[in-house]
mmCIF file of C-alpha atoms in Angstrom:
data_model
loop_
_atom_site.group_PDB
_atom_site.id
_atom_site.type_symbol
_atom_site.label_atom_id
_atom_site.label_comp_id
_atom_site.label_asym_id
_atom_site.label_seq_id
_atom_site.Cartn_x
_atom_site.Cartn_y
_atom_site.Cartn_z
ATOM 1 C CA MET A 1 -58.371 -63.305 -19.283
ATOM 2 C CA ASN A 2 -57.581 -59.815 -18.043
ATOM 3 C CA GLY A 3 -60.375 -59.356 -15.469
ATOM 4 C CA ILE A 4 -62.267 -57.034 -17.771
ATOM 5 C CA ILE A 5 -65.700 -58.152 -18.998
ATOM 6 C CA GLN A 6 -65.760 -58.290 -22.780
ATOM 7 C CA GLY A 7 -68.955 -57.719 -24.756
ATOM 8 C CA GLY A 8 -72.126 -58.207 -22.752
ATOM 9 C CA TRP A 9 -74.390 -56.087 -24.938
ATOM 10 C CA GLY A 10 -76.940 -58.902 -24.912
ATOM 11 C CA PHE A 11 -77.319 -58.482 -21.146
ATOM 12 C CA VAL A 12 -77.534 -54.696 -21.492
ATOM 13 C CA TRP A 13 -80.303 -54.890 -24.111
ATOM 14 C CA SER A 14 -82.137 -57.514 -22.038
ATOM 15 C CA ALA A 15 -82.088 -55.277 -18.935
ATOM 16 C CA TYR A 16 -83.309 -52.216 -20.849
ATOM 17 C CA GLY A 17 -85.882 -54.304 -22.741
ATOM 18 C CA VAL A 18 -87.363 -55.846 -19.588
ATOM 19 C CA THR A 19 -87.430 -52.410 -17.928
ATOM 20 C CA ALA A 20 -89.225 -50.811 -20.880
ATOM 21 C CA PHE A 21 -91.700 -53.707 -21.158
ATOM 22 C CA VAL A 22 -92.604 -53.782 -17.448
ATOM 23 C CA LEU A 23 -92.917 -49.990 -17.122
ATOM 24 C CA LEU A 24 -94.988 -49.676 -20.322
ATOM 25 C CA PHE A 25 -97.238 -52.596 -19.421
ATOM 26 C CA TYR A 26 -97.818 -51.346 -15.866
ATOM 27 C CA THR A 27 -98.410 -47.739 -16.986
ATOM 28 C CA ALA A 28 -100.974 -48.921 -19.555
ATOM 29 C CA SER A 29 -102.636 -51.086 -16.897
ATOM 30 C CA VAL A 30 -102.936 -48.171 -14.427
ATOM 31 C CA ILE A 31 -104.279 -45.786 -17.099
ATOM 32 C CA MET A 32 -106.869 -48.370 -18.235
ATOM 33 C CA ARG A 33 -107.994 -49.016 -14.648
ATOM 34 C CA TYR A 34 -108.223 -45.270 -14.027
ATOM 35 C CA GLN A 35 -110.327 -44.708 -17.170
ATOM 36 C CA LYS A 36 -112.596 -47.611 -16.188
ATOM 37 C CA SER A 37 -113.087 -46.280 -12.646
ATOM 38 C CA ARG A 38 -113.866 -42.788 -14.029
ATOM 39 C CA LYS A 39 -116.505 -44.216 -16.355
ATOM 40 C CA GLN A 40 -118.050 -46.196 -13.498
ATOM 41 C CA SER A 41 -118.142 -43.187 -11.171
ATOM 42 C CA ASN A 42 -119.797 -41.063 -13.906
ATOM 43 C CA HIS A 43 -122.676 -43.559 -14.265
ATOM 44 C CA MET B 1 -114.346 -40.025 14.060
ATOM 45 C CA ALA B 2 -116.317 -36.778 14.615
ATOM 46 C CA MET B 3 -118.886 -35.656 12.027
ATOM 47 C CA ASN B 4 -116.822 -32.773 10.621
ATOM 48 C CA GLU B 5 -113.830 -35.120 10.246
ATOM 49 C CA ARG B 6 -116.022 -37.584 8.337
ATOM 50 C CA ASP B 7 -117.095 -34.772 6.005
ATOM 51 C CA GLN B 8 -113.479 -33.787 5.489
ATOM 52 C CA ASP B 9 -112.620 -37.412 4.769
ATOM 53 C CA ARG B 10 -115.343 -37.614 2.116
ATOM 54 C CA ARG B 11 -114.103 -34.360 0.593
ATOM 55 C CA GLU B 12 -110.560 -35.747 0.452
ATOM 56 C CA ILE B 13 -111.737 -38.950 -1.254
ATOM 57 C CA GLY B 14 -113.614 -36.672 -3.665
ATOM 58 C CA LEU B 15 -110.453 -34.651 -4.226
ATOM 59 C CA GLU B 16 -108.675 -37.875 -5.102
ATOM 60 C CA GLU B 17 -111.144 -38.182 -7.934
ATOM 61 C CA GLY B 18 -110.702 -34.587 -9.127
ATOM 62 C CA ARG B 19 -109.647 -34.037 -12.703
ATOM 63 C CA ARG B 20 -106.815 -31.608 -12.018
ATOM 64 C CA ALA B 21 -104.726 -34.314 -10.380
ATOM 65 C CA ALA B 22 -105.218 -36.578 -13.417
ATOM 66 C CA VAL B 23 -103.942 -33.849 -15.744
ATOM 67 C CA VAL B 24 -100.862 -33.434 -13.534
ATOM 68 C CA ALA B 25 -100.384 -37.234 -13.523
ATOM 69 C CA TYR B 26 -100.555 -37.493 -17.319
ATOM 70 C CA ALA B 27 -98.124 -34.560 -17.673
ATOM 71 C CA LEU B 28 -95.674 -36.218 -15.253
ATOM 72 C CA ILE B 29 -95.904 -39.514 -17.147
ATOM 73 C CA ALA B 30 -95.254 -37.731 -20.464
ATOM 74 C CA ILE B 31 -92.196 -35.893 -19.025
ATOM 75 C CA ALA B 32 -91.009 -39.190 -17.513
ATOM 76 C CA VAL B 33 -91.127 -40.923 -20.912
ATOM 77 C CA VAL B 34 -89.032 -38.125 -22.480
ATOM 78 C CA LEU B 35 -86.497 -38.189 -19.614
ATOM 79 C CA LEU B 36 -86.209 -41.982 -19.694
ATOM 80 C CA LEU B 37 -85.658 -41.990 -23.462
ATOM 81 C CA LEU B 38 -82.973 -39.274 -23.184
ATOM 82 C CA GLY B 39 -81.291 -40.888 -20.163
ATOM 83 C CA SER B 40 -81.288 -44.337 -21.733
ATOM 84 C CA TYR B 41 -79.944 -43.025 -25.044
ATOM 85 C CA TYR B 42 -77.124 -41.234 -23.187
ATOM 86 C CA GLY B 43 -76.419 -44.296 -21.057
ATOM 87 C CA LEU B 44 -76.378 -46.696 -24.007
ATOM 88 C CA PHE B 45 -74.578 -44.666 -26.677
ATOM 89 C CA ILE B 46 -72.784 -41.615 -25.218
ATOM 90 C CA SER B 47 -71.545 -42.569 -21.740
ATOM 91 C CA PRO B 48 -68.165 -44.386 -21.798
ATOM 92 C CA PRO B 49 -67.850 -48.067 -20.796
ATOM 93 C CA GLU B 50 -66.662 -48.689 -17.247
ATOM 94 C CA ARG B 51 -62.998 -49.681 -16.749
ATOM 95 C CA PHE B 52 -63.602 -53.246 -15.456
ATOM 96 C CA MET B 53 -67.222 -54.101 -16.282
ATOM 97 C CA GLY B 54 -67.086 -52.629 -19.781
ATOM 98 C CA ASP B 55 -70.454 -52.141 -21.475
ATOM 99 C CA VAL B 56 -72.312 -54.335 -18.944
ATOM 100 C CA GLN B 57 -72.059 -51.439 -16.461
ATOM 101 C CA ARG B 58 -74.651 -49.564 -18.572
ATOM 102 C CA ILE B 59 -77.292 -51.637 -16.739
ATOM 103 C CA MET B 60 -76.549 -49.355 -13.758
ATOM 104 C CA TYR B 61 -78.456 -46.505 -15.454
ATOM 105 C CA VAL B 62 -81.741 -48.397 -15.099
ATOM 106 C CA HIS B 63 -80.957 -50.614 -12.087
ATOM 107 C CA VAL B 64 -79.896 -47.920 -9.586
ATOM 108 C CA PRO B 65 -82.754 -45.459 -10.384
ATOM 109 C CA THR B 66 -85.207 -48.377 -10.068
ATOM 110 C CA ALA B 67 -83.761 -49.227 -6.638
ATOM 111 C CA TRP B 68 -83.944 -45.640 -5.364
ATOM 112 C CA ASN B 69 -87.529 -45.217 -6.523
ATOM 113 C CA ALA B 70 -88.704 -48.629 -5.284
ATOM 114 C CA MET B 71 -87.508 -47.687 -1.806
ATOM 115 C CA LEU B 72 -89.099 -44.266 -2.107
ATOM 116 C CA ALA B 73 -92.480 -45.789 -3.062
ATOM 117 C CA LEU B 74 -92.331 -48.250 -0.158
ATOM 118 C CA THR B 75 -91.337 -45.438 2.228
ATOM 119 C CA PHE B 76 -94.389 -43.483 1.054
ATOM 120 C CA ALA B 77 -96.500 -46.600 1.709
ATOM 121 C CA PHE B 78 -95.087 -46.713 5.259
ATOM 122 C CA VAL B 79 -95.891 -43.015 5.831
ATOM 123 C CA SER B 80 -99.406 -43.562 4.422
ATOM 124 C CA ALA B 81 -99.896 -46.537 6.775
ATOM 125 C CA LEU B 82 -98.899 -44.449 9.788
ATOM 126 C CA LEU B 83 -101.133 -41.558 8.714
ATOM 127 C CA TYR B 84 -104.080 -43.917 8.152
ATOM 128 C CA LEU B 85 -103.686 -45.419 11.621
ATOM 129 C CA PHE B 86 -103.411 -41.969 13.242
ATOM 130 C CA THR B 87 -106.187 -40.214 11.284
ATOM 131 C CA SER B 88 -108.460 -43.070 9.997
ATOM 132 C CA ARG B 89 -108.854 -41.119 6.744
ATOM 133 C CA TRP B 90 -109.576 -43.233 3.684
ATOM 134 C CA VAL B 91 -107.422 -41.088 1.472
ATOM 135 C CA TRP B 92 -104.329 -42.529 3.194
ATOM 136 C CA ASP B 93 -105.602 -46.081 2.656
ATOM 137 C CA ALA B 94 -105.987 -45.334 -1.069
ATOM 138 C CA ARG B 95 -102.484 -43.855 -1.201
ATOM 139 C CA LEU B 96 -101.073 -46.860 0.679
ATOM 140 C CA GLU B 97 -102.584 -49.234 -1.884
ATOM 141 C CA ALA B 98 -101.112 -47.211 -4.751
ATOM 142 C CA ALA B 99 -97.653 -46.918 -3.189
ATOM 143 C CA VAL B 100 -97.425 -50.627 -2.310
ATOM 144 C CA GLU B 101 -98.428 -51.680 -5.829
ATOM 145 C CA VAL B 102 -95.975 -49.304 -7.539
ATOM 146 C CA GLY B 103 -93.274 -50.333 -5.033
ATOM 147 C CA VAL B 104 -93.863 -54.022 -5.790
ATOM 148 C CA VAL B 105 -93.608 -53.455 -9.566
ATOM 149 C CA LEU B 106 -90.326 -51.531 -9.146
ATOM 150 C CA SER B 107 -88.943 -54.098 -6.670
ATOM 151 C CA PHE B 108 -89.747 -56.927 -9.095
ATOM 152 C CA LEU B 109 -88.028 -55.007 -11.882
ATOM 153 C CA LEU B 110 -85.071 -54.392 -9.563
ATOM 154 C CA CYS B 111 -84.638 -58.142 -8.955
ATOM 155 C CA VAL B 112 -84.846 -58.971 -12.683
ATOM 156 C CA GLN B 113 -82.359 -56.237 -13.673
ATOM 157 C CA GLY B 114 -80.056 -57.354 -10.849
ATOM 158 C CA ALA B 115 -80.149 -60.980 -12.039
ATOM 159 C CA ILE B 116 -79.319 -59.897 -15.606
ATOM 160 C CA TRP B 117 -76.381 -57.808 -14.326
ATOM 161 C CA ALA B 118 -75.211 -60.562 -11.944
ATOM 162 C CA ARG B 119 -74.806 -63.207 -14.668
ATOM 163 C CA PRO B 120 -71.902 -61.561 -16.582
ATOM 164 C CA THR B 121 -70.268 -59.990 -13.482
ATOM 165 C CA TRP B 122 -70.647 -62.686 -10.795
ATOM 166 C CA GLY B 123 -71.173 -65.698 -13.072
ATOM 167 C CA VAL B 124 -74.573 -66.543 -11.537
ATOM 168 C CA TRP B 125 -78.116 -65.249 -12.001
ATOM 169 C CA TRP B 126 -78.827 -65.328 -8.264
ATOM 170 C CA ASP B 127 -76.919 -65.690 -5.014
ATOM 171 C CA TRP B 128 -78.193 -65.850 -1.440
ATOM 172 C CA ASP B 129 -76.192 -62.754 -0.660
ATOM 173 C CA PRO B 130 -77.485 -60.404 2.106
ATOM 174 C CA ARG B 131 -78.524 -57.607 -0.318
ATOM 175 C CA LEU B 132 -80.294 -59.973 -2.721
ATOM 176 C CA THR B 133 -81.945 -62.008 0.033
ATOM 177 C CA THR B 134 -83.276 -58.964 1.916
ATOM 178 C CA THR B 135 -84.543 -57.488 -1.376
ATOM 179 C CA ALA B 136 -86.390 -60.743 -2.152
ATOM 180 C CA VAL B 137 -87.897 -60.707 1.352
ATOM 181 C CA MET B 138 -89.001 -57.088 0.770
ATOM 182 C CA LEU B 139 -90.625 -57.986 -2.558
ATOM 183 C CA PHE B 140 -92.539 -60.980 -1.185
ATOM 184 C CA ALA B 141 -93.577 -59.138 1.995
ATOM 185 C CA PHE B 142 -95.223 -56.365 -0.022
ATOM 186 C CA ILE B 143 -96.766 -58.856 -2.494
ATOM 187 C CA ALA B 144 -98.329 -60.483 0.590
ATOM 188 C CA ILE B 145 -99.853 -57.105 1.539
ATOM 189 C CA LEU B 146 -101.453 -56.807 -1.911
ATOM 190 C CA ALA B 147 -102.787 -60.357 -1.494
ATOM 191 C CA LEU B 148 -104.127 -59.437 1.961
ATOM 192 C CA ARG B 149 -105.947 -56.423 0.519
ATOM 193 C CA ARG B 150 -107.566 -58.608 -2.151
ATOM 194 C CA SER B 151 -108.699 -61.203 0.357
ATOM 195 C CA VAL B 152 -110.476 -58.898 2.843
ATOM 196 C CA ASP B 153 -113.886 -57.493 1.825
ATOM 197 C CA ASP B 154 -114.517 -55.253 4.827
ATOM 198 C CA SER B 155 -113.029 -51.817 4.019
ATOM 199 C CA SER B 156 -112.165 -50.873 7.616
ATOM 200 C CA LYS B 157 -110.526 -54.204 8.455
ATOM 201 C CA ARG B 158 -108.644 -54.204 5.144
ATOM 202 C CA ALA B 159 -107.314 -50.689 5.725
ATOM 203 C CA ALA B 160 -106.250 -51.320 9.326
ATOM 204 C CA TRP B 161 -104.716 -54.749 8.702
ATOM 205 C CA SER B 162 -102.802 -53.659 5.625
ATOM 206 C CA ALA B 163 -101.534 -50.515 7.409
ATOM 207 C CA VAL B 164 -100.173 -52.662 10.254
ATOM 208 C CA ALA B 165 -98.723 -55.188 7.777
ATOM 209 C CA THR B 166 -97.062 -52.369 5.817
ATOM 210 C CA ILE B 167 -95.398 -51.038 8.972
ATOM 211 C CA ILE B 168 -94.105 -54.540 9.777
ATOM 212 C CA ALA B 169 -92.915 -55.160 6.199
ATOM 213 C CA PHE B 170 -91.206 -51.772 6.067
ATOM 214 C CA VAL B 171 -88.754 -52.923 8.771
ATOM 215 C CA ASP B 172 -86.935 -54.752 5.946
ATOM 216 C CA VAL B 173 -86.469 -51.617 3.778
ATOM 217 C CA PRO B 174 -83.654 -50.003 5.831
ATOM 218 C CA ILE B 175 -82.150 -53.505 6.232
ATOM 219 C CA VAL B 176 -82.000 -53.761 2.414
ATOM 220 C CA TYR B 177 -80.308 -50.357 2.248
ATOM 221 C CA PHE B 178 -77.706 -51.040 4.948
ATOM 222 C CA SER B 179 -77.168 -54.762 4.148
ATOM 223 C CA VAL B 180 -74.084 -54.008 2.033
ATOM 224 C CA LYS B 181 -72.558 -52.062 4.935
ATOM 225 C CA TRP B 182 -73.530 -54.458 7.727
ATOM 226 C CA TRP B 183 -72.571 -57.755 6.088
ATOM 227 C CA ASN B 184 -69.910 -59.050 3.734
ATOM 228 C CA SER B 185 -71.791 -58.829 0.448
ATOM 229 C CA LEU B 186 -71.077 -59.678 -3.182
ATOM 230 C CA HIS B 187 -73.164 -56.633 -4.064
ATOM 231 C CA GLN B 188 -71.263 -53.379 -4.309
ATOM 232 C CA MET B 189 -71.850 -50.489 -1.882
ATOM 233 C CA GLN B 190 -74.506 -47.871 -2.645
ATOM 234 C CA SER B 191 -73.739 -45.626 -5.611
ATOM 235 C CA THR B 192 -73.267 -42.047 -4.433
ATOM 236 C CA PRO B 193 -71.746 -38.976 -6.113
ATOM 237 C CA LYS B 194 -68.476 -39.910 -4.365
ATOM 238 C CA THR B 195 -68.419 -43.451 -5.788
ATOM 239 C CA VAL B 196 -69.693 -42.696 -9.302
ATOM 240 C CA SER B 197 -67.458 -41.059 -11.884
ATOM 241 C CA PRO B 198 -68.774 -37.686 -13.208
ATOM 242 C CA ALA B 199 -68.982 -39.277 -16.690
ATOM 243 C CA PHE B 200 -71.811 -41.475 -15.409
ATOM 244 C CA TYR B 201 -73.851 -38.773 -13.610
ATOM 245 C CA ILE B 202 -75.997 -37.534 -16.489
ATOM 246 C CA PRO B 203 -77.760 -40.784 -17.549
ATOM 247 C CA LEU B 204 -78.008 -41.963 -13.926
ATOM 248 C CA ARG B 205 -79.710 -38.801 -12.695
ATOM 249 C CA THR B 206 -81.855 -38.318 -15.811
ATOM 250 C CA ASN B 207 -83.267 -41.825 -15.474
ATOM 251 C CA ALA B 208 -83.678 -41.394 -11.703
ATOM 252 C CA VAL B 209 -85.759 -38.236 -12.203
ATOM 253 C CA GLY B 210 -87.629 -39.944 -15.074
ATOM 254 C CA ILE B 211 -88.636 -42.926 -12.924
ATOM 255 C CA LEU B 212 -89.482 -40.542 -10.044
ATOM 256 C CA PHE B 213 -91.915 -38.583 -12.272
ATOM 257 C CA LEU B 214 -93.390 -41.846 -13.569
ATOM 258 C CA LEU B 215 -93.767 -43.100 -9.982
ATOM 259 C CA ILE B 216 -95.596 -39.936 -8.874
ATOM 260 C CA GLY B 217 -97.840 -39.924 -11.953
ATOM 261 C CA LEU B 218 -98.737 -43.596 -11.555
ATOM 262 C CA MET B 219 -99.355 -43.235 -7.816
ATOM 263 C CA ILE B 220 -101.739 -40.307 -8.416
ATOM 264 C CA LEU B 221 -103.789 -42.334 -10.937
ATOM 265 C CA ARG B 222 -103.625 -45.583 -8.956
ATOM 266 C CA SER B 223 -104.680 -43.903 -5.694
ATOM 267 C CA ARG B 224 -107.681 -42.426 -7.532
ATOM 268 C CA VAL B 225 -108.672 -45.934 -8.694
ATOM 269 C CA ALA B 226 -108.443 -47.115 -5.079
ATOM 270 C CA ALA B 227 -110.305 -44.037 -3.789
ATOM 271 C CA SER B 228 -113.116 -44.588 -6.295
ATOM 272 C CA ARG B 229 -113.505 -48.218 -5.195
ATOM 273 C CA ILE B 230 -113.442 -47.288 -1.502
ATOM 274 C CA ARG B 231 -116.114 -44.630 -2.060
ATOM 275 C CA GLU B 232 -118.341 -47.192 -3.802
ATOM 276 C CA GLU B 233 -117.814 -49.659 -0.969
ATOM 277 C CA LEU B 234 -118.701 -47.042 1.648
ATOM 278 C CA ALA B 235 -121.790 -45.960 -0.289
ATOM 279 C CA ALA B 236 -123.068 -49.519 -0.801
ATOM 280 C CA PRO B 237 -125.797 -50.717 1.595
ATOM 281 C CA PRO B 238 -124.705 -53.340 4.143
ATOM 282 C CA PRO B 239 -125.161 -56.931 2.891
ATOM 283 C CA ALA B 240 -128.394 -58.687 3.898
ATOM 284 C CA SER B 241 -128.085 -61.090 6.824
ATOM 285 C CA THR B 242 -127.285 -64.647 5.821
ATOM 286 C CA PRO B 243 -130.253 -67.022 6.216
ATOM 287 C CA ALA B 244 -129.857 -69.761 8.795
ATOM 288 C CA THR B 245 -130.752 -72.461 6.275
ATOM 289 C CA VAL B 246 -130.323 -72.715 2.551
ATOM 290 C CA ARG B 247 -133.123 -74.251 0.551
ATOM 291 C CA VAL B 248 -132.011 -76.069 -2.586
ATOM 292 C CA GLU B 249 -134.558 -75.763 -5.415
ATOM 293 C CA ARG B 250 -134.919 -78.841 -7.592
#
């Protein structure tokens, strides 16, 4: 034990993975809702 | 509201549905994706590990930009709430809805990233520390505003109530920011250029600008979705009066 955190790449990949998943999912959701609202307003 | 102001309001809602803004939004989202890929690559593979936290510190390159932008989105929601209450223009109600939703998504992400970082550094996923507690309060307060907006059908009441609720909920945002200065907190102080080594600047700032562009792009599109719905609601004829008795056909 030297007070320095060893390893931890699993946590790093988890944080980046969750970030990518949430941002991609939300972006896709907003774009789909926008396309749907555009179609509805054109009708 | 005077007649010419109503016309201006309709024009603004129409502007929200203009195509030019959508092109700008898509361009911002595309630039954001490139910046986030570059920033994350630099943060994961080029930037050196931190002296005490080692590689775990690389979570900072997504956690801190998420925090900055979550607060920015919620501050924009607060400004939109004030402007709606002062002007009664629907465009600010649409922007409030967009900013609160984007702010909630980023705040949720902030809490998850924080929990993942807390486990190897503090030994726990969660602690009722002032910074974490006030952030959780902020997240649930703004989720409640989204729930309020879904539960109210009347456009005017929904806009006014959610604007007031946003102003009340926003009181917690500066408390979140200053919590690490005001109270004895496990959470470290805010990262500033003075507290972050120059070796860590590039991925931190690249990701911060990336999330900022994504935030603006998403808020443009999301406010147009809200504006479109509001315009439909305003154009719809008032509902027929409810009959005094209901006859059940057998």
